[in-house]
mmCIF file of C-alpha atoms in Angstrom:
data_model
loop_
_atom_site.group_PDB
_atom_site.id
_atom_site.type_symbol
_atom_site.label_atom_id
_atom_site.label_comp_id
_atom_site.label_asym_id
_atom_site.label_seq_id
_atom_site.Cartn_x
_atom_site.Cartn_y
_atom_site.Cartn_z
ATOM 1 C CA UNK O 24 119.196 88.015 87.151
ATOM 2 C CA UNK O 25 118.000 89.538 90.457
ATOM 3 C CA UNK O 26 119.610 87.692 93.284
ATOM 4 C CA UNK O 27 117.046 87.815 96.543
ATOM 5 C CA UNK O 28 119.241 86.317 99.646
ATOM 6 C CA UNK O 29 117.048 84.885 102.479
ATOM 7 C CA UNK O 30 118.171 85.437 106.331
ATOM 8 C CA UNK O 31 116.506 83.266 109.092
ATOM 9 C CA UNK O 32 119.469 83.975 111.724
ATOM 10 C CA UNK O 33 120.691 80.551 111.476
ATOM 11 C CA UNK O 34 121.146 80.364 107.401
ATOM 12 C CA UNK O 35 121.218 82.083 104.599
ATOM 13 C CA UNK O 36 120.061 80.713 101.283
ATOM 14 C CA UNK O 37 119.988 82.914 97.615
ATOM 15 C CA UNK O 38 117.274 82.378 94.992
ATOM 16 C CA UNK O 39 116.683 83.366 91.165
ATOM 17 C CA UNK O 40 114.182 86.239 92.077
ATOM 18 C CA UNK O 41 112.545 85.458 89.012
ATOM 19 C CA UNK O 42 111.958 81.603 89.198
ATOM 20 C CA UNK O 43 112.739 81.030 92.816
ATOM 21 C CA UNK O 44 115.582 78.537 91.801
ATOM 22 C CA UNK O 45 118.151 78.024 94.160
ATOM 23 C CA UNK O 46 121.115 80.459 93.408
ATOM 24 C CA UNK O 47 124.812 80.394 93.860
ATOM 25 C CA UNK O 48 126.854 83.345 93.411
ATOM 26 C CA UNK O 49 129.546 84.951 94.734
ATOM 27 C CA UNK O 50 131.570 88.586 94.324
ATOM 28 C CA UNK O 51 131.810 92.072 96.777
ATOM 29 C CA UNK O 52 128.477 93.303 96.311
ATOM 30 C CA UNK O 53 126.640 89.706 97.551
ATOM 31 C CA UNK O 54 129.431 89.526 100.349
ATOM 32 C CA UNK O 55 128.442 92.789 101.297
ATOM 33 C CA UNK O 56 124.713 92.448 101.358
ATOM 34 C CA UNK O 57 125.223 89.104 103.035
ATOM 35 C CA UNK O 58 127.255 90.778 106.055
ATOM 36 C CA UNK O 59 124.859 93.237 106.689
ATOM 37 C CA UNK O 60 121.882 90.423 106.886
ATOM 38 C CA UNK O 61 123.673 89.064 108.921
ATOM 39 C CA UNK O 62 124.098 92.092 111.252
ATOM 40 C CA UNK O 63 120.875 93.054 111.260
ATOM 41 C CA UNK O 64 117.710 90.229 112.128
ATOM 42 C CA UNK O 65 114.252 91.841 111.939
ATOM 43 C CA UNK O 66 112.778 92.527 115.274
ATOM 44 C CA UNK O 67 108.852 92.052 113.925
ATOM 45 C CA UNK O 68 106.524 94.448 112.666
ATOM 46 C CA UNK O 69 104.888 94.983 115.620
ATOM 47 C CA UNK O 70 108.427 95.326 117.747
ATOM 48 C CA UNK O 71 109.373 98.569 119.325
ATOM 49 C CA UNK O 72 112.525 98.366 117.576
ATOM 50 C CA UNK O 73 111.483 97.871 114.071
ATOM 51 C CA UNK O 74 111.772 101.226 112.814
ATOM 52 C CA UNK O 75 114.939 101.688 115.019
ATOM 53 C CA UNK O 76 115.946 98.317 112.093
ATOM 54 C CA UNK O 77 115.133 100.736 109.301
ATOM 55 C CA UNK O 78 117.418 103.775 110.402
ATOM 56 C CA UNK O 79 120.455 101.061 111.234
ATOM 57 C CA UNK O 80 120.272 99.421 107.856
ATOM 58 C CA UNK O 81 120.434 102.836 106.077
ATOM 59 C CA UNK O 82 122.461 104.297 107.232
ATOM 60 C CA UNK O 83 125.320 100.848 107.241
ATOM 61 C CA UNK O 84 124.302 100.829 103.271
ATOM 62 C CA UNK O 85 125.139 104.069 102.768
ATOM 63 C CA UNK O 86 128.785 103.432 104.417
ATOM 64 C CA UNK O 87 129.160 100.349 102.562
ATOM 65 C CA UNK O 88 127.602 101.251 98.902
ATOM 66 C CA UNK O 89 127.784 105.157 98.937
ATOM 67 C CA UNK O 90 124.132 105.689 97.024
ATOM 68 C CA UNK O 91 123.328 109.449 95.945
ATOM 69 C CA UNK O 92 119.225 108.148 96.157
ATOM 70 C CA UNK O 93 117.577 106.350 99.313
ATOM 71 C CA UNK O 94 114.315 104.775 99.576
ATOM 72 C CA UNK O 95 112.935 104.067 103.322
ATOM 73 C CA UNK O 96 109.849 103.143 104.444
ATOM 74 C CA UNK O 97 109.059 103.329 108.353
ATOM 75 C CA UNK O 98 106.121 101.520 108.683
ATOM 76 C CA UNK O 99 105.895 99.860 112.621
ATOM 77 C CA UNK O 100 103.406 102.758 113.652
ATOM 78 C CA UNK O 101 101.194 101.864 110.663
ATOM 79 C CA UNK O 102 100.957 98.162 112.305
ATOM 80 C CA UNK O 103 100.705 98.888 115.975
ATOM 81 C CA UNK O 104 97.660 101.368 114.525
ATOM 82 C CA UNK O 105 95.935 99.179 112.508
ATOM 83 C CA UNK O 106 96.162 95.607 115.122
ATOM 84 C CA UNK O 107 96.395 97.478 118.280
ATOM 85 C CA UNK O 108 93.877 99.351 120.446
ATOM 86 C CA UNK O 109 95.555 102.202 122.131
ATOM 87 C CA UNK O 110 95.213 105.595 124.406
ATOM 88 C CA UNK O 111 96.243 108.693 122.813
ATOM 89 C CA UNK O 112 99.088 108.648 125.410
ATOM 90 C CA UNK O 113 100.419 105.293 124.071
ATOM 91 C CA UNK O 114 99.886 106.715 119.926
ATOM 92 C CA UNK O 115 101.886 109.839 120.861
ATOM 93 C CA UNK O 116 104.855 108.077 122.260
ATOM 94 C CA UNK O 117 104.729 105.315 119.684
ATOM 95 C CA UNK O 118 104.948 108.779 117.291
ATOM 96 C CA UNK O 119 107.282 110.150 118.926
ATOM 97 C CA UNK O 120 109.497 107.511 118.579
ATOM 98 C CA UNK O 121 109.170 107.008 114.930
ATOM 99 C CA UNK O 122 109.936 111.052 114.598
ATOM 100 C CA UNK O 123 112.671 110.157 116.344
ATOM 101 C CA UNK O 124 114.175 107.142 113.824
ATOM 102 C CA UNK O 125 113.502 109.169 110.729
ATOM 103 C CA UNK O 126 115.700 112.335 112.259
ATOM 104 C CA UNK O 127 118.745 110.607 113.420
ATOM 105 C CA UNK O 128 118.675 109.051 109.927
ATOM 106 C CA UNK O 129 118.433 112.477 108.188
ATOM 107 C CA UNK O 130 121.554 113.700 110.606
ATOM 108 C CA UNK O 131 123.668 111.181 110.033
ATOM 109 C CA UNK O 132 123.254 110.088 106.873
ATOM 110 C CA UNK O 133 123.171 114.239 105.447
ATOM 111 C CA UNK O 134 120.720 113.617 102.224
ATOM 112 C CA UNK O 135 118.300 115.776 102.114
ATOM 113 C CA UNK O 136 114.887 114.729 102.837
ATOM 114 C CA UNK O 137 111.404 114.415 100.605
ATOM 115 C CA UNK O 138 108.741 113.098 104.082
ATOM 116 C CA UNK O 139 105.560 111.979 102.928
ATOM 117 C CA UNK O 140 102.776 110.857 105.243
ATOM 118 C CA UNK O 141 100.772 107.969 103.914
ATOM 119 C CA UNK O 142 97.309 109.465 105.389
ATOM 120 C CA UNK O 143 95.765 109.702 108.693
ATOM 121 C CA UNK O 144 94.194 106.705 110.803
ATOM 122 C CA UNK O 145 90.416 106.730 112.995
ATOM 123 C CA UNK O 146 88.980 104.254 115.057
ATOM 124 C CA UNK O 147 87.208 100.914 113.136
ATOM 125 C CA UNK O 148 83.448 101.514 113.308
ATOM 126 C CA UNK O 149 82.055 98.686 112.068
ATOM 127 C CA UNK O 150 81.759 95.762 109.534
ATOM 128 C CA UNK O 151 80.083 95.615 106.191
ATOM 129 C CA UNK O 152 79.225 91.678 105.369
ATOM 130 C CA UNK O 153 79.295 90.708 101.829
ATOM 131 C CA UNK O 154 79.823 87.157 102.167
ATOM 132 C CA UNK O 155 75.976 86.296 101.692
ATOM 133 C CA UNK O 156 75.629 88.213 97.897
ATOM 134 C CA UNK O 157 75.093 85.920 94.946
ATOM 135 C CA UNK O 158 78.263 87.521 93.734
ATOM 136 C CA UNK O 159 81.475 87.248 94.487
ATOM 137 C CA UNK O 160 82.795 90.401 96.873
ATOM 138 C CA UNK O 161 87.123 90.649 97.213
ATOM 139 C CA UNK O 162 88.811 93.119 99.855
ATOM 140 C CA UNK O 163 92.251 92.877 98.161
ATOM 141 C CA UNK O 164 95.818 92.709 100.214
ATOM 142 C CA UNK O 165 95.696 95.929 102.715
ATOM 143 C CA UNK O 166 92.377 97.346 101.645
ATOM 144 C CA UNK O 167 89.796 98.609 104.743
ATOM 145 C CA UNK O 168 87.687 101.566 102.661
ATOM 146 C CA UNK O 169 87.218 99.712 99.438
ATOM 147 C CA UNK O 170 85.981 96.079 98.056
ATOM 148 C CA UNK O 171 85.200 94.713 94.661
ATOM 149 C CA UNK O 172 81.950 93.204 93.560
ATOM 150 C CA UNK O 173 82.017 90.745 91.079
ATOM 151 C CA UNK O 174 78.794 89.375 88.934
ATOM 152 C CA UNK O 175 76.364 90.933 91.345
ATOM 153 C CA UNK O 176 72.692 89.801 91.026
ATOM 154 C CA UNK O 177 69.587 92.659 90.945
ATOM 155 C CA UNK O 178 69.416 91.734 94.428
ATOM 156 C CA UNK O 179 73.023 92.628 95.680
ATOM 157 C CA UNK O 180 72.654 96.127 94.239
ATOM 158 C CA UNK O 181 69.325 96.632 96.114
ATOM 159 C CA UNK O 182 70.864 95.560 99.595
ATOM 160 C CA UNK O 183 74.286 96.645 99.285
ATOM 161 C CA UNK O 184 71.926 100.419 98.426
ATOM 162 C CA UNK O 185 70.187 100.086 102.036
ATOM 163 C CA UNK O 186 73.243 98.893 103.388
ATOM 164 C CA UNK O 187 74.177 101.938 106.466
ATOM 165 C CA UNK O 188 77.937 101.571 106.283
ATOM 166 C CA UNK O 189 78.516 101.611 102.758
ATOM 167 C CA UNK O 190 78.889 105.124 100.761
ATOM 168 C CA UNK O 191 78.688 104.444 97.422
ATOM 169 C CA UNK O 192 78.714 101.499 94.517
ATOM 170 C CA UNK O 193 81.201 102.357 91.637
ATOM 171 C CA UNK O 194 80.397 101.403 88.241
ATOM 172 C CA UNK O 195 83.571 99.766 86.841
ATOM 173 C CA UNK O 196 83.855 102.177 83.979
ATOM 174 C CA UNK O 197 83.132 105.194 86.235
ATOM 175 C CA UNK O 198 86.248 104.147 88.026
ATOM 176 C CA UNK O 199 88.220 103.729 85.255
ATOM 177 C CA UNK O 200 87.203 107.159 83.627
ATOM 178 C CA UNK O 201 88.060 108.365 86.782
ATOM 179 C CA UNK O 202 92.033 108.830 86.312
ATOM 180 C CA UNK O 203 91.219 107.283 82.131
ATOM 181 C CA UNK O 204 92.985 104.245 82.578
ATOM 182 C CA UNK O 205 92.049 101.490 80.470
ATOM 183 C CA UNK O 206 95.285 99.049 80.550
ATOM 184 C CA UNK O 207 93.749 96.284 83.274
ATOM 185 C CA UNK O 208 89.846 96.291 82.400
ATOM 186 C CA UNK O 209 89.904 92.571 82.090
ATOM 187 C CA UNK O 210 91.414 92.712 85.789
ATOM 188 C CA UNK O 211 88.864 95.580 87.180
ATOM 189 C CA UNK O 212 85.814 94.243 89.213
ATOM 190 C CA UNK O 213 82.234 94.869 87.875
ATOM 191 C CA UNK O 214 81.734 97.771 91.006
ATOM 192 C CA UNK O 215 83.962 99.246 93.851
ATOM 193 C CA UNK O 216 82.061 99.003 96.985
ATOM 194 C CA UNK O 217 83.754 101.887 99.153
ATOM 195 C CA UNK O 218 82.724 102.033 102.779
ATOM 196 C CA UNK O 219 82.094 105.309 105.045
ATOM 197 C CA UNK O 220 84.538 106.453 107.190
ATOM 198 C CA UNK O 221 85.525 104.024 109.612
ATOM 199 C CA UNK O 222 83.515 100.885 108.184
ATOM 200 C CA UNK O 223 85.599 97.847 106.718
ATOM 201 C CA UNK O 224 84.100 94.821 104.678
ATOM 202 C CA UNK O 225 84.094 90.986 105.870
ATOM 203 C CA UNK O 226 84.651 88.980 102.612
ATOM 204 C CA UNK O 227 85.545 85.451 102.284
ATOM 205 C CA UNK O 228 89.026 84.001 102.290
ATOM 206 C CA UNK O 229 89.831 86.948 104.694
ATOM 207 C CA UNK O 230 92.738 86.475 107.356
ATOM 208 C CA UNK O 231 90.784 87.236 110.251
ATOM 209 C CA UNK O 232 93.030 90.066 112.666
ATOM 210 C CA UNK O 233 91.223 92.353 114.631
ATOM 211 C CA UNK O 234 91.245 95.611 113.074
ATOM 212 C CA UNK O 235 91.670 98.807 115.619
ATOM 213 C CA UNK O 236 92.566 101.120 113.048
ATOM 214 C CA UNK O 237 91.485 102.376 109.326
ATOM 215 C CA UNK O 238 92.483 104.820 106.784
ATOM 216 C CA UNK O 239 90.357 108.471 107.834
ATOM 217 C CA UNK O 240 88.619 110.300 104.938
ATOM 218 C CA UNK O 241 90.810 113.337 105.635
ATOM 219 C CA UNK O 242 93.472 110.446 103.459
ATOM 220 C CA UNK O 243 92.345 112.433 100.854
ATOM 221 C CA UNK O 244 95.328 114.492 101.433
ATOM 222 C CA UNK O 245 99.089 113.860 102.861
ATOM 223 C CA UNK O 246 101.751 115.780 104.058
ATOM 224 C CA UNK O 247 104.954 116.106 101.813
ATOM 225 C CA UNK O 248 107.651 118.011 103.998
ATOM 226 C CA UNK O 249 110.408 118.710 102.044
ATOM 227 C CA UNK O 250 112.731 122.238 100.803
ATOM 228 C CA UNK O 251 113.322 120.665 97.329
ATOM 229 C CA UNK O 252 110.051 121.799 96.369
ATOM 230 C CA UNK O 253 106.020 121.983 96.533
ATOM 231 C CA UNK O 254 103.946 119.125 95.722
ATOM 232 C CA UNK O 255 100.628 119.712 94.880
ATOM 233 C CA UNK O 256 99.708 116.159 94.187
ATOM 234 C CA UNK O 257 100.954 112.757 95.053
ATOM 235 C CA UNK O 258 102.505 112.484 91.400
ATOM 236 C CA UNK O 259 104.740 115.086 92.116
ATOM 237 C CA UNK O 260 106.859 113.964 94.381
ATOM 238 C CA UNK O 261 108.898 111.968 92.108
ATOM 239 C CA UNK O 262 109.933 115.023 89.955
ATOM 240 C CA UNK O 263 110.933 117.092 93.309
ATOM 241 C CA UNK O 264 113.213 114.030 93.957
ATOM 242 C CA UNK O 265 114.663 113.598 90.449
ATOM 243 C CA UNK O 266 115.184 117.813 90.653
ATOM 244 C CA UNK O 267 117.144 117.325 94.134
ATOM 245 C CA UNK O 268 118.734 114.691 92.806
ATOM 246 C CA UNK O 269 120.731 116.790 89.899
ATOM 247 C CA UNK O 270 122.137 118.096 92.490
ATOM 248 C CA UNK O 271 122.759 116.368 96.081
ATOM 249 C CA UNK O 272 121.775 112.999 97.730
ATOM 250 C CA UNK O 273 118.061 112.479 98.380
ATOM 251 C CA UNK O 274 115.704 110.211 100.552
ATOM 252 C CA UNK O 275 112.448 109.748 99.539
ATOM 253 C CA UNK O 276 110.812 108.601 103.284
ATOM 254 C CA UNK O 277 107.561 107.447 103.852
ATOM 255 C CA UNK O 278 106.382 107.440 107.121
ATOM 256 C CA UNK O 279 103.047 104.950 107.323
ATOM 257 C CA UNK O 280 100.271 105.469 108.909
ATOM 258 C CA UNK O 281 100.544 109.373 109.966
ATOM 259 C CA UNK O 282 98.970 112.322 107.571
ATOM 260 C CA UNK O 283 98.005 116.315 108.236
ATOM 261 C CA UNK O 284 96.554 116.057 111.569
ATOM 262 C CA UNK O 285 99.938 114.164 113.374
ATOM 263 C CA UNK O 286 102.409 114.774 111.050
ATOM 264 C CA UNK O 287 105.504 116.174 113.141
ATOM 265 C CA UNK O 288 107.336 118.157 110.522
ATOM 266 C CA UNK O 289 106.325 121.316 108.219
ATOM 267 C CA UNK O 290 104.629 120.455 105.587
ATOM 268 C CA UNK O 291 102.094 121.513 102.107
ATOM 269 C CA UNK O 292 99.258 119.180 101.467
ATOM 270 C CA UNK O 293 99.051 116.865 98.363
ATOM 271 C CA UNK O 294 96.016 115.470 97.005
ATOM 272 C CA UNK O 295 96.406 111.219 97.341
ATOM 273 C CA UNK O 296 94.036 110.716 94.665
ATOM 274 C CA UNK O 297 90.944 112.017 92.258
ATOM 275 C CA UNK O 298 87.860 113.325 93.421
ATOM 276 C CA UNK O 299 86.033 110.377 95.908
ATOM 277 C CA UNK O 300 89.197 108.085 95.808
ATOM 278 C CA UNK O 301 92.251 108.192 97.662
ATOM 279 C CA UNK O 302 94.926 105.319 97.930
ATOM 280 C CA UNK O 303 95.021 103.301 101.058
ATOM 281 C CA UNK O 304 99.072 102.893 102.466
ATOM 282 C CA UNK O 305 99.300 99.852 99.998
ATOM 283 C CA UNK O 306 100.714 98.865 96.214
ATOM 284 C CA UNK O 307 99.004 101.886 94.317
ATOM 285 C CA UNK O 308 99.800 104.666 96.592
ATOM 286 C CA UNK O 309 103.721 103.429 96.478
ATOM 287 C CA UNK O 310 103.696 102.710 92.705
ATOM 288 C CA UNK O 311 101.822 106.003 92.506
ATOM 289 C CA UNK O 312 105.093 107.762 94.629
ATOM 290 C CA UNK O 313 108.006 105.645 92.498
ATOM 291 C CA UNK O 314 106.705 106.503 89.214
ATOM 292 C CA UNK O 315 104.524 110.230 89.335
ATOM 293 C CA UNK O 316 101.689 109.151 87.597
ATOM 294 C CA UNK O 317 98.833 107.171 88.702
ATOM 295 C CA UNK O 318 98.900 103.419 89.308
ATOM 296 C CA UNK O 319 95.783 102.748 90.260
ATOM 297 C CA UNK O 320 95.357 99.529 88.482
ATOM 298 C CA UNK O 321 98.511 97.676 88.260
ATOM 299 C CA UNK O 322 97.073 95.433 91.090
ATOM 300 C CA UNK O 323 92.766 97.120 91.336
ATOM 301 C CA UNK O 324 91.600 96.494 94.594
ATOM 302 C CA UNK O 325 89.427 93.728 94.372
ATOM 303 C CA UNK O 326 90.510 91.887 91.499
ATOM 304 C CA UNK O 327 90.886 88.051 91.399
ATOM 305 C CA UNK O 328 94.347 87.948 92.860
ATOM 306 C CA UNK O 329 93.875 84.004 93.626
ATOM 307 C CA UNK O 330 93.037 83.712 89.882
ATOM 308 C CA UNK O 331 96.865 84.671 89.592
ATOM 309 C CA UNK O 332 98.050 82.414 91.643
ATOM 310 C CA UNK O 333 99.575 79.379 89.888
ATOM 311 C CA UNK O 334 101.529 76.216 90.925
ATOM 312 C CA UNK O 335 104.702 77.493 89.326
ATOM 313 C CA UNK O 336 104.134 81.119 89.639
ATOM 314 C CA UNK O 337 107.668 83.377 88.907
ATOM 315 C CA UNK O 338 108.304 85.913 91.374
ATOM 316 C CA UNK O 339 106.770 83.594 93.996
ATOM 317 C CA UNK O 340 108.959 85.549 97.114
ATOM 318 C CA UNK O 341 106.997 88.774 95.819
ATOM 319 C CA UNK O 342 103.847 88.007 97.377
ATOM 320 C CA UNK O 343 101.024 88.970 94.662
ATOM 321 C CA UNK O 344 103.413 90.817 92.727
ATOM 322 C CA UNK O 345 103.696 88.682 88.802
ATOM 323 C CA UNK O 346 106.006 90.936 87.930
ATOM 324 C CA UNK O 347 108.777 93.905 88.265
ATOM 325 C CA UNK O 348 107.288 97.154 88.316
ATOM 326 C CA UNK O 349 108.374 99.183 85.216
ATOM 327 C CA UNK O 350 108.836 103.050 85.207
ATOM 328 C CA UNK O 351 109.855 103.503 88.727
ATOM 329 C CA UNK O 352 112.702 105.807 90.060
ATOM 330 C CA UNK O 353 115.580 103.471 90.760
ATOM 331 C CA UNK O 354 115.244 102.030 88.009
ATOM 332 C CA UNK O 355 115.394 105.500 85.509
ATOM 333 C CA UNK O 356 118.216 106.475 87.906
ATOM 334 C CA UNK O 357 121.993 105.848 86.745
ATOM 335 C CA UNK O 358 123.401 106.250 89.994
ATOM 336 C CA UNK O 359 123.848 104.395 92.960
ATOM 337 C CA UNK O 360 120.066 103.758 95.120
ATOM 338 C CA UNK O 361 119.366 101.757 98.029
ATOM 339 C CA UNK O 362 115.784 100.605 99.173
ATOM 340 C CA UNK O 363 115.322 99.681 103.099
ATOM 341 C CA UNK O 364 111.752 99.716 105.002
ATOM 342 C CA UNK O 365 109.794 97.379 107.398
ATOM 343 C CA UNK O 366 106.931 97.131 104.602
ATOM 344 C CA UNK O 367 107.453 93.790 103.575
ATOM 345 C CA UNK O 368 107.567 92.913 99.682
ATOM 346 C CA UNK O 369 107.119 96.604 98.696
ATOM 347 C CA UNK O 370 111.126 97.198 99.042
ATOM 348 C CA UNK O 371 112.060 95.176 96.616
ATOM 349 C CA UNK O 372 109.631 95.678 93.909
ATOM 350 C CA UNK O 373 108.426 99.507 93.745
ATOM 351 C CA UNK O 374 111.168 101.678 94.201
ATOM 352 C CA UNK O 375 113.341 99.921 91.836
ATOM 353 C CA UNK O 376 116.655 100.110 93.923
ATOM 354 C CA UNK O 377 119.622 98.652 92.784
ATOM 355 C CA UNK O 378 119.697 97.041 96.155
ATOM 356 C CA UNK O 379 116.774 96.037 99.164
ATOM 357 C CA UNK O 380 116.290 95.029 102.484
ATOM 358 C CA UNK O 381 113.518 94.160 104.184
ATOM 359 C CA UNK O 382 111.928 92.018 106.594
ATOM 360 C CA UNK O 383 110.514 88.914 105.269
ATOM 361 C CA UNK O 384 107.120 88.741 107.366
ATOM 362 C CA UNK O 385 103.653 87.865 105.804
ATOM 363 C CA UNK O 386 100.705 88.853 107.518
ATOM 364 C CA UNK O 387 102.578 89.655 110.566
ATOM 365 C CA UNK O 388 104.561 86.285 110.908
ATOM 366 C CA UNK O 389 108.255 86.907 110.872
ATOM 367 C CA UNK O 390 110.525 85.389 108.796
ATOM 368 C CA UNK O 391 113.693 86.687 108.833
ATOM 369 C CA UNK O 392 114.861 89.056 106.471
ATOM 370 C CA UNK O 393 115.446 89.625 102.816
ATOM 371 C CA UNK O 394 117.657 91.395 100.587
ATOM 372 C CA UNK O 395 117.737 91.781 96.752
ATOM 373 C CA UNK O 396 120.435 92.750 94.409
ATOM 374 C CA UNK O 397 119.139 94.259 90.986
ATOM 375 C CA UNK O 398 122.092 95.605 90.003
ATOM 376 C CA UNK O 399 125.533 95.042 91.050
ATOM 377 C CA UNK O 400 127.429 96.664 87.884
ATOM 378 C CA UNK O 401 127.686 100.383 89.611
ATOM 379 C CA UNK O 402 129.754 99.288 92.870
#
């Protein structure tokens, strides 16, 4: 069983991952992950000091579980970007300030490194409406570039051509020949809409934020800074952490919201996708990361996700997630891995850790924070 413990500063209460059944269960590994909770409430996503969170957990996990393999995600820059309109004087020292985090965990903690920027950020341009088609148009979860298009009418695919802010309409099987992934066609919308740079779509059953920020075309390629080796492509980053890893302790870091034109370190370009389609800082581009090989379609942007959504539905403290992510890192590695970032959900489910934190926020609203124990057999 994976054991998720909930901390909202005044209580702490442990669930059945799984089923979301009230747990009780006791030994060093919960006691430990229980103190550090405890130690450590989540400032907000949006808080100065929520990447300053990420560095303290680390580096308090690796004193109290020793793991050879780290996963951290510093992600407050990301947020600030996206809901926030600011100067270039304001980005710089919010930067600054993340570069800043991610170094005094590096000197401290002495593993060596893999940075990878999750893609450069430009100014919101506009809105694409699709609420008026005869079919049914989705903007999944963190999407901005890209919407699916369900059932269209003759219509639809008239407008939507004529439409200014839109830059092209994806058959679903050119998509899926794309990276030739079959496994989730029954999941797969009928088209990808995908948006110029700068545009976003207005779809129903949106959670209406402004928007300052979007992913930039120049996604297409992130920075990987790292002297373990060269990556060439997102995919493979995991092999230049599973070489370093023969060998020393590693951190995989992903630092959201930056790519090649801010990026503050060295670094080789990798290409964050194929041909016209690059991941968006969300589900695939992580999955993509934890495993080295595409995962474009484990959760398509798009798809019904509220079709998914049951009364009873397992995993219900994993957001969208229905399941465990096979084939990721932690989960191949035998030794000792720790997961900590101030992305939410993502923590606990892609890197496959043996143990997470995180901060339990949804769409901005803080929670508390949440840990989960995988595996407590190695301490």
């Amino acid at each position: 069983m994976s054991l998720a413990i909930i901390d909202a500063r005044e209580w702490q209460r442990m669930f059945d991952l799984r089923t979301c059944d009230r747990a009780a269960q006791d030994g060093p590994v919960v006691r430990m992950v229980r103190r550090v909770l405890e130690r450590h409430p989540f400032p907000g996503d949006l808080a100065e000091l929520s990447n300053r969170w990420v560095t303290d957990v680390a580096l308090e996990f690796i004193q109290e579980y020793d793991p050879r393999f780290i996963f951290l995600a510093y992600a407050q820059q990301y947020y600030r970007g996206r809901y926030s309109d600011m100067g270039p004087a304001e980005r710089s020292r919010l930067l600054s300030a993340m570069a800043r985090e991610v170094e005094r965990f590096v000197e401290r903690s002495g593993f060596s490194p893999v940075l990878v920027g999750t893609g450069d950020m430009t100014p919101r341009r506009g809105a694409i409406d699709v609420t008026r088609l005869d079919g049914l148009a989705v903007s999944t979860h963190w999407s901005a570039r890209y919407a699916g298009l369900h059932a269209p009418s003759g219509r639809d695919l008239r407008d939507l051509a004529a439409e200014p802010g839109l830059d092209r309409i994806v058959p679903k099987s050119e998509w899926m020949a794309l990276y030739d992934d079959w496994s989730q066609a029954h999941r797969v919308p009928d088209y990808l809409l995908v948006a110029k740079e700068g545009f976003t779509f207005t779809t129903l059953g949106q959670v209406h934020r402004h928007i300052a920020m979007v992913p930039a075309g120049s996604s297409r390629r992130i920075p990987v800074s790292t002297h373990l080796g060269r990556a060439a492509d997102i995919t493979d980053v995991r092999g230049i952490v599973e070489a370093g890893l023969a060998e020393r302790r590693v951190a995989l870091i992903l630092v959201e919201g930056i790519g090649l034109a801010e990026f503050p370190w060295p670094h080789t370009a990798a290409a964050n996708g194929r041909a016209w389609h690059f991941y968006e800082p969300g589900d695939g581009q992580y999955l993509t990361l934890a495993s080295g090989r595409h995962r474009v379609f484990d959760y398509p942007t798009g798809y019904k996700y509220f079709d998914e959504i049951m009364e009873h539905k397992e995993f219900a403290l994993s957001g969208y997630f229905t399941a465990i992510p096979e084939g990721t890192l932690g989960r191949a590695f035998p030794g000792r891995s720790v997961a900590v970032g101030n992305r939410s959900m993502f923590m606990h489910l892609v890197p496959g850790a043996d143990i997470s934190m995180e901060c339990f926020a949804r769409n901005l609203y803080n929670q508390g924070t949440m840990a989960v124990i995988h595996r407590e057999e190695k301490f």
